[in-house]
Short mmCIF file of C-alpha atoms in Angstrom, two decimals:
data_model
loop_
_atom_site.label_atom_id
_atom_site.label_comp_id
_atom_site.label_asym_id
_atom_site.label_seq_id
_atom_site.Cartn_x
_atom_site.Cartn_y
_atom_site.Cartn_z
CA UNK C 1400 -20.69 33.55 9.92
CA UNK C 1401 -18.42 35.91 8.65
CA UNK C 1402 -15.42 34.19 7.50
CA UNK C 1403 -13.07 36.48 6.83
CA UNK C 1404 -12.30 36.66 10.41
CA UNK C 1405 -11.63 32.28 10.32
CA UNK C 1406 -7.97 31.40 10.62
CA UNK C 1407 -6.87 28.61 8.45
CA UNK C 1408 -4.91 26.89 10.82
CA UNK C 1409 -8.06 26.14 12.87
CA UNK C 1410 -9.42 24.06 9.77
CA UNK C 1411 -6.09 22.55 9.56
CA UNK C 1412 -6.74 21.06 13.05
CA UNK C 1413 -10.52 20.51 12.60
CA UNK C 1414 -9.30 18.34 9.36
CA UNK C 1415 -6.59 16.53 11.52
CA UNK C 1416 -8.62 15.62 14.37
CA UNK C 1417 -11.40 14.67 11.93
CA UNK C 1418 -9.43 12.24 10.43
CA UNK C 1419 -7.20 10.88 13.69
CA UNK C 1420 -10.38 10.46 16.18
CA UNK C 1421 -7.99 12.07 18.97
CA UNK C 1422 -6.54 15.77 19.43
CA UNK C 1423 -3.39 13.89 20.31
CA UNK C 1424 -3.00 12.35 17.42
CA UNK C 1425 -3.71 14.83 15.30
CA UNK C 1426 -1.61 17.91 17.49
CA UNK C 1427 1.62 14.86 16.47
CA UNK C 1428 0.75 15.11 12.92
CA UNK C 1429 0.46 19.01 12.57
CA UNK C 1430 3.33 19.69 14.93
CA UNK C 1431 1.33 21.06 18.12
CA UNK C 1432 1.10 20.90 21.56
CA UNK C 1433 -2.05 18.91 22.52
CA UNK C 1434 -3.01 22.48 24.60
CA UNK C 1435 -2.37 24.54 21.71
CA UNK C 1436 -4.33 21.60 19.34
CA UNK C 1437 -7.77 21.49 22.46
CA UNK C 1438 -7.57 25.41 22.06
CA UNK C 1439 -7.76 25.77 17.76
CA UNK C 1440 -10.86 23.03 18.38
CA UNK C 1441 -12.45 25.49 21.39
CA UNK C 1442 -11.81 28.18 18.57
CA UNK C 1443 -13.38 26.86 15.93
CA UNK C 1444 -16.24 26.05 18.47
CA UNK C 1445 -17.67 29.07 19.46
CA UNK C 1446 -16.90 30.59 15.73
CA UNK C 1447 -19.21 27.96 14.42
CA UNK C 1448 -21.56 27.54 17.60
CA UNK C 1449 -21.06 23.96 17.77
CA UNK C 1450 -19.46 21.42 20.19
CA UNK C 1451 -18.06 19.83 17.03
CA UNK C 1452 -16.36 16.80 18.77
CA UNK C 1453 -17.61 15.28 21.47
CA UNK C 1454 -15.70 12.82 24.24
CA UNK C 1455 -15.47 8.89 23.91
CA UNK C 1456 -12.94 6.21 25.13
CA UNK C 1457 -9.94 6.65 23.25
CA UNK C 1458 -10.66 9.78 21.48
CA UNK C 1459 -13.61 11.90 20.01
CA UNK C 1460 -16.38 11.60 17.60
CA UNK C 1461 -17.33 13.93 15.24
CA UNK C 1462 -21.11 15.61 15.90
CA UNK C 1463 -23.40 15.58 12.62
CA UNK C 1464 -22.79 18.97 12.10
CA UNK C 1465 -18.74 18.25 11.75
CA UNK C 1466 -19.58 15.66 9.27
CA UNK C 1467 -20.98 17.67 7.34
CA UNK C 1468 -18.43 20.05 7.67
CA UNK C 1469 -15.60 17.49 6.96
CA UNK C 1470 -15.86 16.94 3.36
CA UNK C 1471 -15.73 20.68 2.45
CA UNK C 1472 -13.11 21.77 4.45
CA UNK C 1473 -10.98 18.73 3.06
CA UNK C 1474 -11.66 19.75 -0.53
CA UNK C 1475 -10.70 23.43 0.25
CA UNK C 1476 -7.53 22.36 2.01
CA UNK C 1477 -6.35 20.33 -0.94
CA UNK C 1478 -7.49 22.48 -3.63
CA UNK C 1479 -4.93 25.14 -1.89
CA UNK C 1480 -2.57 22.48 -1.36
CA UNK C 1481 -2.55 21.98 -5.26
CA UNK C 1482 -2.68 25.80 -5.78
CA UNK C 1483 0.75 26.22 -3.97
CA UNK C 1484 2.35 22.97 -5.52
CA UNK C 1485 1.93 24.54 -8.83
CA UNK C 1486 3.83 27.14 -7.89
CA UNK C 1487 7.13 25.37 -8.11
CA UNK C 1488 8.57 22.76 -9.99
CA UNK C 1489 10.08 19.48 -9.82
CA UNK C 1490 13.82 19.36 -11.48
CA UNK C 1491 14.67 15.55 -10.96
CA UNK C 1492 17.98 16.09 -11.49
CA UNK C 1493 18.54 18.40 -8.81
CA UNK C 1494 15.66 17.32 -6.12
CA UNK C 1495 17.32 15.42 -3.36
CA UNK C 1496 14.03 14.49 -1.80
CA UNK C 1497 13.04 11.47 -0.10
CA UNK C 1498 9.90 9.34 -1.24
CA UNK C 1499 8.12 7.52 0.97
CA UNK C 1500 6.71 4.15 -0.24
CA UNK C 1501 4.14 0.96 0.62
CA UNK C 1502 5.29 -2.04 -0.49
CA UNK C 1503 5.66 -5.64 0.91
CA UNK C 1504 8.18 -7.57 1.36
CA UNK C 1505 7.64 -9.50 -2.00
CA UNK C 1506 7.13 -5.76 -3.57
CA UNK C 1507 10.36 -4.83 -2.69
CA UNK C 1508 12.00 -7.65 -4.57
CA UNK C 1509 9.85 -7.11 -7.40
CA UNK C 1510 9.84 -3.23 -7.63
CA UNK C 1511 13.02 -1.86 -6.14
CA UNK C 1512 15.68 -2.90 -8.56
CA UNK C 1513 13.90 -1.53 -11.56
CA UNK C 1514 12.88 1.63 -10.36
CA UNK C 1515 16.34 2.32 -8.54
CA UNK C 1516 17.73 1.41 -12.01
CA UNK C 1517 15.91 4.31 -13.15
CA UNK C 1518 16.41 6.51 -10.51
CA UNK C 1519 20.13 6.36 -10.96
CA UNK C 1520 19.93 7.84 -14.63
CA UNK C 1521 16.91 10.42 -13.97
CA UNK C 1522 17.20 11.85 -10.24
CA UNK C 1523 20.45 10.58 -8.97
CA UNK C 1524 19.84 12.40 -5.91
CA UNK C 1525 16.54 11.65 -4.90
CA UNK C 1526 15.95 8.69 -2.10
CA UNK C 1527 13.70 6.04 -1.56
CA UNK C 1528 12.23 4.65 1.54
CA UNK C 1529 9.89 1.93 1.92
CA UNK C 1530 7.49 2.33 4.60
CA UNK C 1531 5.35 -0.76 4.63
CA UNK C 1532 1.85 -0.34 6.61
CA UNK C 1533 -1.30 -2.43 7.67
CA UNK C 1534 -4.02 -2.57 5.08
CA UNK C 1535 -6.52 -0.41 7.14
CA UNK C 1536 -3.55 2.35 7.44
CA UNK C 1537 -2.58 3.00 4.30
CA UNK C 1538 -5.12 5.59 2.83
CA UNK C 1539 -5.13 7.93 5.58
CA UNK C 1540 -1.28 7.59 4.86
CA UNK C 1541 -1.35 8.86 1.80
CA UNK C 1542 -4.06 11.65 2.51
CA UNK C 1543 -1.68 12.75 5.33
CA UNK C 1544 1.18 12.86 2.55
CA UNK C 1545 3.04 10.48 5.31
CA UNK C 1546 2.83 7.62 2.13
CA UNK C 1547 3.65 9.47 -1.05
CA UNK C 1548 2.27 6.34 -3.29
CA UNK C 1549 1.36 3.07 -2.96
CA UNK C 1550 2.04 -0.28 -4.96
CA UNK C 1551 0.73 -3.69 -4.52
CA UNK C 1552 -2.32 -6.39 -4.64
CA UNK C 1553 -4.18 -3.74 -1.80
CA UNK C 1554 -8.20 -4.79 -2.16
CA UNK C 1555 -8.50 -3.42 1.40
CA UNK C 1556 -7.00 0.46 0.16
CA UNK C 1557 -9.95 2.25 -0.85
CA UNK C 1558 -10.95 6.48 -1.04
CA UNK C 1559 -7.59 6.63 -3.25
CA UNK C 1560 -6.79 7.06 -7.08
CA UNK C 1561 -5.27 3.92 -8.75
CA UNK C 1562 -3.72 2.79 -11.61
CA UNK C 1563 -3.29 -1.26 -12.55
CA UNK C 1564 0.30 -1.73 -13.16
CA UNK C 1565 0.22 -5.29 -14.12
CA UNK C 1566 -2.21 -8.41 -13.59
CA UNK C 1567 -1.27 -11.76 -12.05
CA UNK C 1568 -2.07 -14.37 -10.47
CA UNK C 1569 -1.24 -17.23 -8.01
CA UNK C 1570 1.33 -20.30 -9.00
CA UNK C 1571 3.59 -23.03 -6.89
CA UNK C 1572 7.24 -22.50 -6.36
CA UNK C 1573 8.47 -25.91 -6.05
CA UNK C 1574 12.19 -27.13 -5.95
CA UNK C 1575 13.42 -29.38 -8.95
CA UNK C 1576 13.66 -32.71 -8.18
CA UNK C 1577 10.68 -32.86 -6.00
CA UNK C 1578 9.03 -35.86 -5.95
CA UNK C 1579 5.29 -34.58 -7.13
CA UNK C 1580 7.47 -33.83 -10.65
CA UNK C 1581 8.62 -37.26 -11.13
CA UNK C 1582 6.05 -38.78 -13.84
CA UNK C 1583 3.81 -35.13 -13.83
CA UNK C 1584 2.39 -35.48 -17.54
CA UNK C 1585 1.25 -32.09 -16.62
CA UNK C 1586 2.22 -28.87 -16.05
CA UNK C 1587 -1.36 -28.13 -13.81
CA UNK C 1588 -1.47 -29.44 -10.47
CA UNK C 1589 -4.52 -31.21 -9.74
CA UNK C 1590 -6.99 -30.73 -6.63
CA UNK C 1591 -5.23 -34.52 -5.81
CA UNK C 1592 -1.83 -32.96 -6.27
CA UNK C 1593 -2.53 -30.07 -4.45
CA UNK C 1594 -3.73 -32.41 -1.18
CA UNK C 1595 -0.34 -34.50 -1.02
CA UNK C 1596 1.61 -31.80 -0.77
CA UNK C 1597 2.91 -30.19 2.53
CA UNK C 1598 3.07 -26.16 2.40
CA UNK C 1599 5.21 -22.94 3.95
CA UNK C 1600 3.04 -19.81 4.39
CA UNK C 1601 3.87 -16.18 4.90
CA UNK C 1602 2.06 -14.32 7.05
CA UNK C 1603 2.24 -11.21 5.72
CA UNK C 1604 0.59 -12.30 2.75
CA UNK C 1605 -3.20 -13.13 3.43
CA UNK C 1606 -4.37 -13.49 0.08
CA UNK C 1607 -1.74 -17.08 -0.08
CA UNK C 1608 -3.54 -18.19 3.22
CA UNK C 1609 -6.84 -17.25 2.58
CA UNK C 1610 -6.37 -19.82 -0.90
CA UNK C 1611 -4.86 -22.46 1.78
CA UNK C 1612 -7.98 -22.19 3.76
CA UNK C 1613 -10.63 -22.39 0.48
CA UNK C 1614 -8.71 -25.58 -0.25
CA UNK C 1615 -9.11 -26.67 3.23
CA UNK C 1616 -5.07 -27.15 3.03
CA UNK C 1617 -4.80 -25.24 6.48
CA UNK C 1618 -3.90 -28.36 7.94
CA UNK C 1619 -0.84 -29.33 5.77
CA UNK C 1620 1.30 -25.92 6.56
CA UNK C 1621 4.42 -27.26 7.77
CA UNK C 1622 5.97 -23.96 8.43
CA UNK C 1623 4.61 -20.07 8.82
CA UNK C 1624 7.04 -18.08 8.32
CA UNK C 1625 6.53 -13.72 9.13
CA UNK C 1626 8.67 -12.75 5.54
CA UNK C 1627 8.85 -13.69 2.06
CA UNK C 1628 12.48 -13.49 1.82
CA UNK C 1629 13.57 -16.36 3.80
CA UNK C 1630 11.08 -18.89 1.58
CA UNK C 1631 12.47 -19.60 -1.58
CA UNK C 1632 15.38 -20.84 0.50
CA UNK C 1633 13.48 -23.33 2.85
CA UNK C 1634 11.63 -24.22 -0.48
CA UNK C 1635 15.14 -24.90 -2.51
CA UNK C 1636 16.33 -27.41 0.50
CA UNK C 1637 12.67 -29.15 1.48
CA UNK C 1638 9.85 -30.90 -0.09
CA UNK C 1639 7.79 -28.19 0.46
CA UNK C 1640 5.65 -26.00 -1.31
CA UNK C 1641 4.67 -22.29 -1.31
CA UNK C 1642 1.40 -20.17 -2.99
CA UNK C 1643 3.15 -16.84 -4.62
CA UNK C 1644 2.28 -14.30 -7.48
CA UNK C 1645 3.68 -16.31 -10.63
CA UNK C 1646 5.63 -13.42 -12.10
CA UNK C 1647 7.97 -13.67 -9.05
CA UNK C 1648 8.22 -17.15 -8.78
CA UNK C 1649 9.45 -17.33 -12.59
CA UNK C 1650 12.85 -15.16 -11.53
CA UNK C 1651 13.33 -17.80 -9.32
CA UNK C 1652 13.05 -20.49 -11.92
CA UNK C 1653 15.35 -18.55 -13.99
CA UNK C 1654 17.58 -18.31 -11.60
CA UNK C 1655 17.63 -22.78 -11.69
CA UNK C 1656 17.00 -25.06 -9.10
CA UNK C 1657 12.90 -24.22 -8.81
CA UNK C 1658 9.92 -25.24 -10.73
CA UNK C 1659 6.73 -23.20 -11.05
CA UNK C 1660 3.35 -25.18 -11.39
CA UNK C 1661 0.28 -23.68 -12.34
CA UNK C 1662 -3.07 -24.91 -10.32
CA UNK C 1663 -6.93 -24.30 -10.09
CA UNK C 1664 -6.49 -22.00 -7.79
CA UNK C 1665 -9.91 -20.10 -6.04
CA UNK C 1666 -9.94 -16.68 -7.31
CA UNK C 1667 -6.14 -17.01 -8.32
CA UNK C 1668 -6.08 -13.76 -10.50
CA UNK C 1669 -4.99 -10.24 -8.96
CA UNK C 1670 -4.04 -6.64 -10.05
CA UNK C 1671 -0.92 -4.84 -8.66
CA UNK C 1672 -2.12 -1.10 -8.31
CA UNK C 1673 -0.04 2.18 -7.94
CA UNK C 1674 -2.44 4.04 -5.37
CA UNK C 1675 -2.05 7.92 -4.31
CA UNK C 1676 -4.00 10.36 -2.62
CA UNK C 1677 -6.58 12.94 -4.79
CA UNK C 1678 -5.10 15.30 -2.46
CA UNK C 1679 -1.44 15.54 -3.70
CA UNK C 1680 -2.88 14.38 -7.87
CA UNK C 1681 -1.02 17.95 -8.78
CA UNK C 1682 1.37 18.41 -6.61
CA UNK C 1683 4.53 18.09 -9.17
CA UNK C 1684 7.00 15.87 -7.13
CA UNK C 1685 4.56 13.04 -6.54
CA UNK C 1686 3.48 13.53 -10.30
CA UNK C 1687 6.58 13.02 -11.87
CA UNK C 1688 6.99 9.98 -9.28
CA UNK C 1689 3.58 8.22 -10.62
CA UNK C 1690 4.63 8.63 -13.80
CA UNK C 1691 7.84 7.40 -13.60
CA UNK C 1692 6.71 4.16 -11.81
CA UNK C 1693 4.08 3.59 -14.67
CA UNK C 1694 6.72 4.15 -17.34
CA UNK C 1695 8.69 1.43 -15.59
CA UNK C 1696 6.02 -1.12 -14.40
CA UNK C 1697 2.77 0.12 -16.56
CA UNK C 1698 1.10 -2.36 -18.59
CA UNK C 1699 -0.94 -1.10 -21.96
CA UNK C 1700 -4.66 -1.61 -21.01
#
């Protein structure tokens, strides 16, 4: 075909659709009616001579030919997307955008404070919201531009460009004075240890239960709580214990009243990654936001 008849805007909506599984969806993320969305699709039909999408429960599916198609007209759409970034620049000091951020709960504690430090000095008027997501969600996120970056212990996250900001692994937050301290020769908790104690779990934090389970400690969680933020409390006033990244659990020993126990631990070690999309690598705001978070949080490799 001949394409310089092909409006953009109908790749636009084959991309969205592509990606969403629904017309719907994908006429809410470009800003259409869903008539207007059905008749870009139609469109780009009889341009290409090919049904393109075809009707199931819930949504479409893409027909081989569209999957072929897919890739392409993503990498075009992108590599104009970059095209136009670079034609303007990214003045911290004067931007007052917003940037929109995955973390968890335990993230937030760990990552906001620093980085608003040094937001304060370097783009006083730029803002920050956190916009925490399910696994499964969070690349198409950020190749929708909905997520601007991402930063945590995400194995589920892939298609996306990382960076390791730090390694770490899994300790015990205890309170002082519990009574698994009192004669501990030891500063390692043994697999003995580990069974006489009784345990609060987060939810949101799989990686703590799935450890719970490999121990076959299911049984001895006392409480399961939905948030992080609520724990160290319940763990200051009780007998109980709680799995967390060790770097966090040390502020709370610093702060006094906790002790932090190291353990054999199954596969106890984890990276915390800064993730973005390939599609917005150039685009200058969310470059000078990647490296700002790795000149904060970045660990030499």
């Amino acid at each position: 075909m001949d394409i310089s008849g092909l409006d953009l805007n109908l790749l636009r909506v084959f991309d969205a659709v592509f990606r969403h599984g629904s017309v719907s969806r994908a006429s809410q993320e470009l800003g259409l009616s869903q008539p207007a969305a059905s008749q870009a699709v139609t469109r780009l039909r009889h341009l290409l001579g090919d049904p393109l999408f075809e009707r199931m429960h819930g949504g479409v599916r893409p027909t081989p030919r569209a999957e072929r198609l897919a890739q392409a007209v993503r990498t075009a759409l992108a590599t104009l997307e970059v095209a136009l970034a670079e034609a303007h620049s990214f003045d911290p000091l004067q931007a007052n955008q917003c940037f929109r951020i995955h973390l968890s709960d335990i993230g937030e504690a760990r990552f906001l404070p620093p980085l608003m430090q040094a937001l304060r000095g370097r783009a006083p008027h730029v803002q920050l919201e956190t916009l925490p997501m399910p696994m499964g969600e969070i690349a198409d996120a950020l190749d929708r531009g909905s997520l601007d970056i991402a930063i945590g212990f995400l194995p589920g996250v892939t298609g996306t460009q990382q960076k390791v900001l730090l390694s770490d692994h899994y300790a015990l937050l205890l309170r002082q004075g519990h009574p698994v301290l009192k004669g501990l020769k030891t500063e390692r908790l043994s697999a003995e240890h580990l069974r006489g104690l009784d345990y609060v779990a987060v939810r949101s934090h799989s990686e703590t239960l799935r450890i719970l389970r490999k121990l076959e400690l299911q049984d001895q969680v006392r409480l399961s709580a939905a948030h992080f933020m609520a724990v160290p409390s319940i763990v200051h006033q009780t007998d109980l214990a709680v799995i967390m990244p060790a770097e966090i659990a040390q502020t709370f020993e610093a702060q006094g009243g906790y002790a932090v126990l190291q353990a054999d631990l199954p596969e106890s070690a984890f990276d915390v990654s800064l993730h973005w999309s390939w599609r917005f690598a150039q685009e200058p705001a969310n470059r000078w936001l990647r490296e700002l978070v790795r000149e904060v949080f970045g660990q030499r490799r």
